[in-house]
Amino acid sequence: MEMRQKFRYAIILLMSQIALNCDSSGELASKAREKEAQGNTAEALYYYDLALRENPENFTANKNLGILLAESGEAPGSAALYLEKALKKDPKNPEILLYLLEIYLLAGSKDETETILRGFSESWDKDRESLARFLSSCILDSKKNVSERKRFIENRIPESNPASKRLFAVCEKKLYEETSGK
């Protein structure tokens, strides 16, 4: 009987340690978000990295670290790695899809771009899906679509996300600069 009691305590202790580890990854990601909100990107990167060391599957840490890296423009390969990991947990997330689209379009990666476009087609956000297709055909295939461009500008759709705003500017410069009267 006494041995069974010790065994129970050992299991409870082990389970609480596992729960503590899961919690600490979430706490670290929260701390990172806090640092990011304060404008301290270096510390935010540090805490996201710690969160991922605790739990490599932490959705928030993967997504936010990927976005921070994508925003910096310094490490698109690493950004894509973290964003792809987050996308596995939330495959229809339009924000993640837009950042990945930016990385793959600017790299000229047609296969990866097609995969992201398929993700958009399964998403609920049809405006962003049509924007993604427009940007892909503009940047990769140099195809103009004046009516779609006008609709996006009028409805300010590219403004909804920093990645789509930058891609729209790339498209504008590439194909529409001479007709742009803004």
mmCIF file with all atom_site columns, C-alpha atoms in Angstrom:
data_model
loop_
_atom_site.group_PDB
_atom_site.id
_atom_site.type_symbol
_atom_site.label_atom_id
_atom_site.label_alt_id
_atom_site.label_comp_id
_atom_site.label_asym_id
_atom_site.label_entity_id
_atom_site.label_seq_id
_atom_site.pdbx_PDB_ins_code
_atom_site.Cartn_x
_atom_site.Cartn_y
_atom_site.Cartn_z
_atom_site.occupancy
_atom_site.B_iso_or_equiv
_atom_site.pdbx_formal_charge
_atom_site.auth_seq_id
_atom_site.auth_comp_id
_atom_site.auth_asym_id
_atom_site.auth_atom_id
_atom_site.pdbx_PDB_model_num
ATOM 1   C CA . MET A 1 1   ? 0.000   0.000  0.000   1.00 0.00 ? 1   MET A CA 1
ATOM 2   C CA . GLU A 1 2   ? 2.775   2.452  0.900   1.00 0.00 ? 2   GLU A CA 1
ATOM 3   C CA . MET A 1 3   ? 4.580   1.718  -2.392  1.00 0.00 ? 3   MET A CA 1
ATOM 4   C CA . ARG A 1 4   ? 1.376   2.452  -4.317  1.00 0.00 ? 4   ARG A CA 1
ATOM 5   C CA . GLN A 1 5   ? 1.027   5.781  -2.539  1.00 0.00 ? 5   GLN A CA 1
ATOM 6   C CA . LYS A 1 6   ? 4.626   6.738  -3.440  1.00 0.00 ? 6   LYS A CA 1
ATOM 7   C CA . PHE A 1 7   ? 3.954   5.744  -7.037  1.00 0.00 ? 7   PHE A CA 1
ATOM 8   C CA . ARG A 1 8   ? 0.869   7.997  -7.093  1.00 0.00 ? 8   ARG A CA 1
ATOM 9   C CA . TYR A 1 9   ? 2.879   10.922 -5.763  1.00 0.00 ? 9   TYR A CA 1
ATOM 10  C CA . ALA A 1 10  ? 5.559   10.331 -8.368  1.00 0.00 ? 10  ALA A CA 1
ATOM 11  C CA . ILE A 1 11  ? 2.958   10.369 -11.151 1.00 0.00 ? 11  ILE A CA 1
ATOM 12  C CA . ILE A 1 12  ? 1.315   13.519 -9.760  1.00 0.00 ? 12  ILE A CA 1
ATOM 13  C CA . LEU A 1 13  ? 4.706   15.188 -9.516  1.00 0.00 ? 13  LEU A CA 1
ATOM 14  C CA . LEU A 1 14  ? 5.563   14.183 -13.092 1.00 0.00 ? 14  LEU A CA 1
ATOM 15  C CA . MET A 1 15  ? 2.205   15.410 -14.432 1.00 0.00 ? 15  MET A CA 1
ATOM 16  C CA . SER A 1 16  ? 2.530   18.753 -12.651 1.00 0.00 ? 16  SER A CA 1
ATOM 17  C CA . GLN A 1 17  ? 6.026   19.158 -14.112 1.00 0.00 ? 17  GLN A CA 1
ATOM 18  C CA . ILE A 1 18  ? 4.646   18.497 -17.615 1.00 0.00 ? 18  ILE A CA 1
ATOM 19  C CA . ALA A 1 19  ? 1.809   20.982 -17.035 1.00 0.00 ? 19  ALA A CA 1
ATOM 20  C CA . LEU A 1 20  ? 4.311   23.532 -15.758 1.00 0.00 ? 20  LEU A CA 1
ATOM 21  C CA . ASN A 1 21  ? 6.433   23.134 -18.900 1.00 0.00 ? 21  ASN A CA 1
ATOM 22  C CA . CYS A 1 22  ? 3.398   23.586 -21.159 1.00 0.00 ? 22  CYS A CA 1
ATOM 23  C CA . ASP A 1 23  ? 2.416   26.671 -19.199 1.00 0.00 ? 23  ASP A CA 1
ATOM 24  C CA . SER A 1 24  ? 5.886   28.182 -19.325 1.00 0.00 ? 24  SER A CA 1
ATOM 25  C CA . SER A 1 25  ? 5.925   28.131 -23.123 1.00 0.00 ? 25  SER A CA 1
ATOM 26  C CA . GLY A 1 26  ? 2.654   30.065 -23.163 1.00 0.00 ? 26  GLY A CA 1
ATOM 27  C CA . GLU A 1 27  ? 3.946   32.494 -20.544 1.00 0.00 ? 27  GLU A CA 1
ATOM 28  C CA . LEU A 1 28  ? 7.116   33.067 -22.548 1.00 0.00 ? 28  LEU A CA 1
ATOM 29  C CA . ALA A 1 29  ? 5.067   33.733 -25.690 1.00 0.00 ? 29  ALA A CA 1
ATOM 30  C CA . SER A 1 30  ? 2.930   36.209 -23.717 1.00 0.00 ? 30  SER A CA 1
ATOM 31  C CA . LYS A 1 31  ? 6.057   37.926 -22.451 1.00 0.00 ? 31  LYS A CA 1
ATOM 32  C CA . ALA A 1 32  ? 7.305   38.100 -26.063 1.00 0.00 ? 32  ALA A CA 1
ATOM 33  C CA . ARG A 1 33  ? 4.003   39.669 -27.226 1.00 0.00 ? 33  ARG A CA 1
ATOM 34  C CA . GLU A 1 34  ? 4.313   42.206 -24.413 1.00 0.00 ? 34  GLU A CA 1
ATOM 35  C CA . LYS A 1 35  ? 7.882   43.114 -25.491 1.00 0.00 ? 35  LYS A CA 1
ATOM 36  C CA . GLU A 1 36  ? 6.732   43.321 -29.111 1.00 0.00 ? 36  GLU A CA 1
ATOM 37  C CA . ALA A 1 37  ? 3.885   45.687 -28.165 1.00 0.00 ? 37  ALA A CA 1
ATOM 38  C CA . GLN A 1 38  ? 6.429   47.887 -26.377 1.00 0.00 ? 38  GLN A CA 1
ATOM 39  C CA . GLY A 1 39  ? 8.463   48.031 -29.581 1.00 0.00 ? 39  GLY A CA 1
ATOM 40  C CA . ASN A 1 40  ? 11.302  45.920 -28.213 1.00 0.00 ? 40  ASN A CA 1
ATOM 41  C CA . THR A 1 41  ? 11.755  43.536 -31.120 1.00 0.00 ? 41  THR A CA 1
ATOM 42  C CA . ALA A 1 42  ? 15.069  42.049 -29.960 1.00 0.00 ? 42  ALA A CA 1
ATOM 43  C CA . GLU A 1 43  ? 13.620  40.976 -26.616 1.00 0.00 ? 43  GLU A CA 1
ATOM 44  C CA . ALA A 1 44  ? 10.452  39.723 -28.304 1.00 0.00 ? 44  ALA A CA 1
ATOM 45  C CA . LEU A 1 45  ? 12.556  37.532 -30.612 1.00 0.00 ? 45  LEU A CA 1
ATOM 46  C CA . TYR A 1 46  ? 14.451  36.241 -27.575 1.00 0.00 ? 46  TYR A CA 1
ATOM 47  C CA . TYR A 1 47  ? 11.270  35.275 -25.687 1.00 0.00 ? 47  TYR A CA 1
ATOM 48  C CA . TYR A 1 48  ? 9.651   33.676 -28.745 1.00 0.00 ? 48  TYR A CA 1
ATOM 49  C CA . ASP A 1 49  ? 12.809  31.611 -29.177 1.00 0.00 ? 49  ASP A CA 1
ATOM 50  C CA . LEU A 1 50  ? 12.663  30.545 -25.517 1.00 0.00 ? 50  LEU A CA 1
ATOM 51  C CA . ALA A 1 51  ? 8.984   29.645 -25.870 1.00 0.00 ? 51  ALA A CA 1
ATOM 52  C CA . LEU A 1 52  ? 9.803   27.451 -28.873 1.00 0.00 ? 52  LEU A CA 1
ATOM 53  C CA . ARG A 1 53  ? 12.634  25.755 -26.988 1.00 0.00 ? 53  ARG A CA 1
ATOM 54  C CA . GLU A 1 54  ? 10.081  24.837 -24.323 1.00 0.00 ? 54  GLU A CA 1
ATOM 55  C CA . ASN A 1 55  ? 7.443   23.803 -26.845 1.00 0.00 ? 55  ASN A CA 1
ATOM 56  C CA . PRO A 1 56  ? 8.391   23.723 -30.556 1.00 0.00 ? 56  PRO A CA 1
ATOM 57  C CA . GLU A 1 57  ? 4.691   23.412 -31.472 1.00 0.00 ? 57  GLU A CA 1
ATOM 58  C CA . ASN A 1 58  ? 3.598   26.651 -29.743 1.00 0.00 ? 58  ASN A CA 1
ATOM 59  C CA . PHE A 1 59  ? 1.306   28.211 -32.364 1.00 0.00 ? 59  PHE A CA 1
ATOM 60  C CA . THR A 1 60  ? 1.556   31.799 -31.121 1.00 0.00 ? 60  THR A CA 1
ATOM 61  C CA . ALA A 1 61  ? 5.335   31.736 -30.886 1.00 0.00 ? 61  ALA A CA 1
ATOM 62  C CA . ASN A 1 62  ? 5.733   30.192 -34.361 1.00 0.00 ? 62  ASN A CA 1
ATOM 63  C CA . LYS A 1 63  ? 3.276   32.619 -35.965 1.00 0.00 ? 63  LYS A CA 1
ATOM 64  C CA . ASN A 1 64  ? 4.539   35.767 -34.279 1.00 0.00 ? 64  ASN A CA 1
ATOM 65  C CA . LEU A 1 65  ? 8.220   34.906 -34.661 1.00 0.00 ? 65  LEU A CA 1
ATOM 66  C CA . GLY A 1 66  ? 7.608   34.171 -38.349 1.00 0.00 ? 66  GLY A CA 1
ATOM 67  C CA . ILE A 1 67  ? 5.810   37.488 -38.812 1.00 0.00 ? 67  ILE A CA 1
ATOM 68  C CA . LEU A 1 68  ? 8.530   39.436 -36.979 1.00 0.00 ? 68  LEU A CA 1
ATOM 69  C CA . LEU A 1 69  ? 11.190  37.856 -39.177 1.00 0.00 ? 69  LEU A CA 1
ATOM 70  C CA . ALA A 1 70  ? 9.116   38.437 -42.330 1.00 0.00 ? 70  ALA A CA 1
ATOM 71  C CA . GLU A 1 71  ? 8.609   42.086 -41.353 1.00 0.00 ? 71  GLU A CA 1
ATOM 72  C CA . SER A 1 72  ? 12.350  42.533 -40.884 1.00 0.00 ? 72  SER A CA 1
ATOM 73  C CA . GLY A 1 73  ? 13.025  41.219 -44.386 1.00 0.00 ? 73  GLY A CA 1
ATOM 74  C CA . GLU A 1 74  ? 16.316  39.841 -43.044 1.00 0.00 ? 74  GLU A CA 1
ATOM 75  C CA . ALA A 1 75  ? 15.577  36.120 -42.819 1.00 0.00 ? 75  ALA A CA 1
ATOM 76  C CA . PRO A 1 76  ? 12.817  35.061 -45.224 1.00 0.00 ? 76  PRO A CA 1
ATOM 77  C CA . GLY A 1 77  ? 13.816  31.385 -45.040 1.00 0.00 ? 77  GLY A CA 1
ATOM 78  C CA . SER A 1 78  ? 13.549  31.318 -41.256 1.00 0.00 ? 78  SER A CA 1
ATOM 79  C CA . ALA A 1 79  ? 10.327  33.333 -41.375 1.00 0.00 ? 79  ALA A CA 1
ATOM 80  C CA . ALA A 1 80  ? 8.823   30.802 -43.785 1.00 0.00 ? 80  ALA A CA 1
ATOM 81  C CA . LEU A 1 81  ? 9.889   27.921 -41.536 1.00 0.00 ? 81  LEU A CA 1
ATOM 82  C CA . TYR A 1 82  ? 8.062   29.332 -38.500 1.00 0.00 ? 82  TYR A CA 1
ATOM 83  C CA . LEU A 1 83  ? 5.034   30.460 -40.513 1.00 0.00 ? 83  LEU A CA 1
ATOM 84  C CA . GLU A 1 84  ? 4.710   27.035 -42.176 1.00 0.00 ? 84  GLU A CA 1
ATOM 85  C CA . LYS A 1 85  ? 4.755   25.435 -38.726 1.00 0.00 ? 85  LYS A CA 1
ATOM 86  C CA . ALA A 1 86  ? 1.995   27.777 -37.549 1.00 0.00 ? 86  ALA A CA 1
ATOM 87  C CA . LEU A 1 87  ? 0.041   27.156 -40.764 1.00 0.00 ? 87  LEU A CA 1
ATOM 88  C CA . LYS A 1 88  ? -0.100  23.432 -39.960 1.00 0.00 ? 88  LYS A CA 1
ATOM 89  C CA . LYS A 1 89  ? -2.107  24.315 -36.831 1.00 0.00 ? 89  LYS A CA 1
ATOM 90  C CA . ASP A 1 90  ? -4.316  26.894 -38.592 1.00 0.00 ? 90  ASP A CA 1
ATOM 91  C CA . PRO A 1 91  ? -4.230  26.123 -42.335 1.00 0.00 ? 91  PRO A CA 1
ATOM 92  C CA . LYS A 1 92  ? -6.860  28.727 -43.297 1.00 0.00 ? 92  LYS A CA 1
ATOM 93  C CA . ASN A 1 93  ? -5.342  31.680 -41.446 1.00 0.00 ? 93  ASN A CA 1
ATOM 94  C CA . PRO A 1 94  ? -5.294  34.498 -44.052 1.00 0.00 ? 94  PRO A CA 1
ATOM 95  C CA . GLU A 1 95  ? -2.648  36.508 -42.187 1.00 0.00 ? 95  GLU A CA 1
ATOM 96  C CA . ILE A 1 96  ? -0.168  33.623 -42.192 1.00 0.00 ? 96  ILE A CA 1
ATOM 97  C CA . LEU A 1 97  ? -1.028  32.863 -45.810 1.00 0.00 ? 97  LEU A CA 1
ATOM 98  C CA . LEU A 1 98  ? -0.348  36.473 -46.864 1.00 0.00 ? 98  LEU A CA 1
ATOM 99  C CA . TYR A 1 99  ? 3.061   36.554 -45.192 1.00 0.00 ? 99  TYR A CA 1
ATOM 100 C CA . LEU A 1 100 ? 4.006   33.243 -46.801 1.00 0.00 ? 100 LEU A CA 1
ATOM 101 C CA . LEU A 1 101 ? 2.708   34.487 -50.149 1.00 0.00 ? 101 LEU A CA 1
ATOM 102 C CA . GLU A 1 102 ? 4.970   37.529 -49.842 1.00 0.00 ? 102 GLU A CA 1
ATOM 103 C CA . ILE A 1 103 ? 8.019   35.403 -49.058 1.00 0.00 ? 103 ILE A CA 1
ATOM 104 C CA . TYR A 1 104 ? 7.382   32.972 -51.902 1.00 0.00 ? 104 TYR A CA 1
ATOM 105 C CA . LEU A 1 105 ? 6.407   35.595 -54.508 1.00 0.00 ? 105 LEU A CA 1
ATOM 106 C CA . LEU A 1 106 ? 9.476   37.707 -53.819 1.00 0.00 ? 106 LEU A CA 1
ATOM 107 C CA . ALA A 1 107 ? 11.629  34.585 -54.053 1.00 0.00 ? 107 ALA A CA 1
ATOM 108 C CA . GLY A 1 108 ? 9.936   33.677 -57.362 1.00 0.00 ? 108 GLY A CA 1
ATOM 109 C CA . SER A 1 109 ? 8.896   30.253 -55.991 1.00 0.00 ? 109 SER A CA 1
ATOM 110 C CA . LYS A 1 110 ? 6.015   29.181 -58.200 1.00 0.00 ? 110 LYS A CA 1
ATOM 111 C CA . ASP A 1 111 ? 5.411   25.782 -56.535 1.00 0.00 ? 111 ASP A CA 1
ATOM 112 C CA . GLU A 1 112 ? 5.242   27.224 -53.022 1.00 0.00 ? 112 GLU A CA 1
ATOM 113 C CA . THR A 1 113 ? 3.071   30.091 -54.272 1.00 0.00 ? 113 THR A CA 1
ATOM 114 C CA . GLU A 1 114 ? 0.635   27.568 -55.770 1.00 0.00 ? 114 GLU A CA 1
ATOM 115 C CA . THR A 1 115 ? 0.470   25.741 -52.433 1.00 0.00 ? 115 THR A CA 1
ATOM 116 C CA . ILE A 1 116 ? -0.360  29.010 -50.661 1.00 0.00 ? 116 ILE A CA 1
ATOM 117 C CA . LEU A 1 117 ? -3.002  29.875 -53.276 1.00 0.00 ? 117 LEU A CA 1
ATOM 118 C CA . ARG A 1 118 ? -4.634  26.487 -52.607 1.00 0.00 ? 118 ARG A CA 1
ATOM 119 C CA . GLY A 1 119 ? -4.660  27.422 -48.919 1.00 0.00 ? 119 GLY A CA 1
ATOM 120 C CA . PHE A 1 120 ? -6.459  30.658 -49.787 1.00 0.00 ? 120 PHE A CA 1
ATOM 121 C CA . SER A 1 121 ? -9.030  28.770 -51.875 1.00 0.00 ? 121 SER A CA 1
ATOM 122 C CA . GLU A 1 122 ? -9.938  26.722 -48.775 1.00 0.00 ? 122 GLU A CA 1
ATOM 123 C CA . SER A 1 123 ? -10.077 29.866 -46.634 1.00 0.00 ? 123 SER A CA 1
ATOM 124 C CA . TRP A 1 124 ? -13.168 31.870 -45.721 1.00 0.00 ? 124 TRP A CA 1
ATOM 125 C CA . ASP A 1 125 ? -11.645 35.187 -46.857 1.00 0.00 ? 125 ASP A CA 1
ATOM 126 C CA . LYS A 1 126 ? -12.557 35.449 -50.547 1.00 0.00 ? 126 LYS A CA 1
ATOM 127 C CA . ASP A 1 127 ? -11.346 39.060 -50.916 1.00 0.00 ? 127 ASP A CA 1
ATOM 128 C CA . ARG A 1 128 ? -7.884  38.052 -49.785 1.00 0.00 ? 128 ARG A CA 1
ATOM 129 C CA . GLU A 1 129 ? -8.013  34.982 -52.012 1.00 0.00 ? 129 GLU A CA 1
ATOM 130 C CA . SER A 1 130 ? -8.740  37.132 -55.072 1.00 0.00 ? 130 SER A CA 1
ATOM 131 C CA . LEU A 1 131 ? -6.020  39.595 -53.948 1.00 0.00 ? 131 LEU A CA 1
ATOM 132 C CA . ALA A 1 132 ? -3.536  36.723 -53.608 1.00 0.00 ? 132 ALA A CA 1
ATOM 133 C CA . ARG A 1 133 ? -4.352  35.473 -57.099 1.00 0.00 ? 133 ARG A CA 1
ATOM 134 C CA . PHE A 1 134 ? -4.112  39.004 -58.510 1.00 0.00 ? 134 PHE A CA 1
ATOM 135 C CA . LEU A 1 135 ? -0.722  39.594 -56.851 1.00 0.00 ? 135 LEU A CA 1
ATOM 136 C CA . SER A 1 136 ? 0.596   36.225 -58.006 1.00 0.00 ? 136 SER A CA 1
ATOM 137 C CA . SER A 1 137 ? -0.358  36.798 -61.630 1.00 0.00 ? 137 SER A CA 1
ATOM 138 C CA . CYS A 1 138 ? 1.006   40.346 -61.470 1.00 0.00 ? 138 CYS A CA 1
ATOM 139 C CA . ILE A 1 139 ? 4.348   39.521 -59.854 1.00 0.00 ? 139 ILE A CA 1
ATOM 140 C CA . LEU A 1 140 ? 5.100   36.068 -61.249 1.00 0.00 ? 140 LEU A CA 1
ATOM 141 C CA . ASP A 1 141 ? 3.417   36.303 -64.672 1.00 0.00 ? 141 ASP A CA 1
ATOM 142 C CA . SER A 1 142 ? 3.421   40.090 -65.313 1.00 0.00 ? 142 SER A CA 1
ATOM 143 C CA . LYS A 1 143 ? -0.313  40.022 -66.113 1.00 0.00 ? 143 LYS A CA 1
ATOM 144 C CA . LYS A 1 144 ? -2.404  43.152 -65.702 1.00 0.00 ? 144 LYS A CA 1
ATOM 145 C CA . ASN A 1 145 ? -5.964  43.122 -64.421 1.00 0.00 ? 145 ASN A CA 1
ATOM 146 C CA . VAL A 1 146 ? -7.113  46.748 -64.317 1.00 0.00 ? 146 VAL A CA 1
ATOM 147 C CA . SER A 1 147 ? -10.646 46.076 -63.028 1.00 0.00 ? 147 SER A CA 1
ATOM 148 C CA . GLU A 1 148 ? -9.439  43.940 -60.096 1.00 0.00 ? 148 GLU A CA 1
ATOM 149 C CA . ARG A 1 149 ? -6.742  46.491 -59.281 1.00 0.00 ? 149 ARG A CA 1
ATOM 150 C CA . LYS A 1 150 ? -9.361  49.247 -59.201 1.00 0.00 ? 150 LYS A CA 1
ATOM 151 C CA . ARG A 1 151 ? -11.642 47.177 -56.926 1.00 0.00 ? 151 ARG A CA 1
ATOM 152 C CA . PHE A 1 152 ? -8.777  46.507 -54.487 1.00 0.00 ? 152 PHE A CA 1
ATOM 153 C CA . ILE A 1 153 ? -7.796  50.186 -54.369 1.00 0.00 ? 153 ILE A CA 1
ATOM 154 C CA . GLU A 1 154 ? -11.402 51.362 -53.889 1.00 0.00 ? 154 GLU A CA 1
ATOM 155 C CA . ASN A 1 155 ? -12.044 48.866 -51.090 1.00 0.00 ? 155 ASN A CA 1
ATOM 156 C CA . ARG A 1 156 ? -8.579  49.322 -49.540 1.00 0.00 ? 156 ARG A CA 1
ATOM 157 C CA . ILE A 1 157 ? -8.154  45.541 -49.431 1.00 0.00 ? 157 ILE A CA 1
ATOM 158 C CA . PRO A 1 158 ? -4.331  45.549 -49.714 1.00 0.00 ? 158 PRO A CA 1
ATOM 159 C CA . GLU A 1 159 ? -4.183  47.884 -46.678 1.00 0.00 ? 159 GLU A CA 1
ATOM 160 C CA . SER A 1 160 ? -5.507  45.139 -44.375 1.00 0.00 ? 160 SER A CA 1
ATOM 161 C CA . ASN A 1 161 ? -2.109  43.483 -43.933 1.00 0.00 ? 161 ASN A CA 1
ATOM 162 C CA . PRO A 1 162 ? 1.481   44.811 -44.154 1.00 0.00 ? 162 PRO A CA 1
ATOM 163 C CA . ALA A 1 163 ? 2.551   41.926 -46.417 1.00 0.00 ? 163 ALA A CA 1
ATOM 164 C CA . SER A 1 164 ? -0.294  42.481 -48.896 1.00 0.00 ? 164 SER A CA 1
ATOM 165 C CA . LYS A 1 165 ? 0.362   46.246 -48.837 1.00 0.00 ? 165 LYS A CA 1
ATOM 166 C CA . ARG A 1 166 ? 4.045   45.677 -49.749 1.00 0.00 ? 166 ARG A CA 1
ATOM 167 C CA . LEU A 1 167 ? 3.170   43.137 -52.463 1.00 0.00 ? 167 LEU A CA 1
ATOM 168 C CA . PHE A 1 168 ? 0.598   45.504 -53.946 1.00 0.00 ? 168 PHE A CA 1
ATOM 169 C CA . ALA A 1 169 ? 3.294   48.210 -54.090 1.00 0.00 ? 169 ALA A CA 1
ATOM 170 C CA . VAL A 1 170 ? 5.647   45.774 -55.881 1.00 0.00 ? 170 VAL A CA 1
ATOM 171 C CA . CYS A 1 171 ? 2.885   45.000 -58.390 1.00 0.00 ? 171 CYS A CA 1
ATOM 172 C CA . GLU A 1 172 ? 2.113   48.703 -58.866 1.00 0.00 ? 172 GLU A CA 1
ATOM 173 C CA . LYS A 1 173 ? 5.742   49.498 -59.547 1.00 0.00 ? 173 LYS A CA 1
ATOM 174 C CA . LYS A 1 174 ? 6.166   46.527 -61.875 1.00 0.00 ? 174 LYS A CA 1
ATOM 175 C CA . LEU A 1 175 ? 3.084   46.908 -64.083 1.00 0.00 ? 175 LEU A CA 1
ATOM 176 C CA . TYR A 1 176 ? 1.042   49.991 -63.291 1.00 0.00 ? 176 TYR A CA 1
ATOM 177 C CA . GLU A 1 177 ? 3.573   52.726 -62.538 1.00 0.00 ? 177 GLU A CA 1
ATOM 178 C CA . GLU A 1 178 ? 3.048   54.531 -65.823 1.00 0.00 ? 178 GLU A CA 1
ATOM 179 C CA . THR A 1 179 ? -0.770  54.505 -65.387 1.00 0.00 ? 179 THR A CA 1
ATOM 180 C CA . SER A 1 180 ? -0.755  55.212 -61.657 1.00 0.00 ? 180 SER A CA 1
ATOM 181 C CA . GLY A 1 181 ? -2.093  58.697 -61.100 1.00 0.00 ? 181 GLY A CA 1
ATOM 182 C CA . LYS A 1 182 ? -2.160  58.609 -57.297 1.00 0.00 ? 182 LYS A CA 1
#
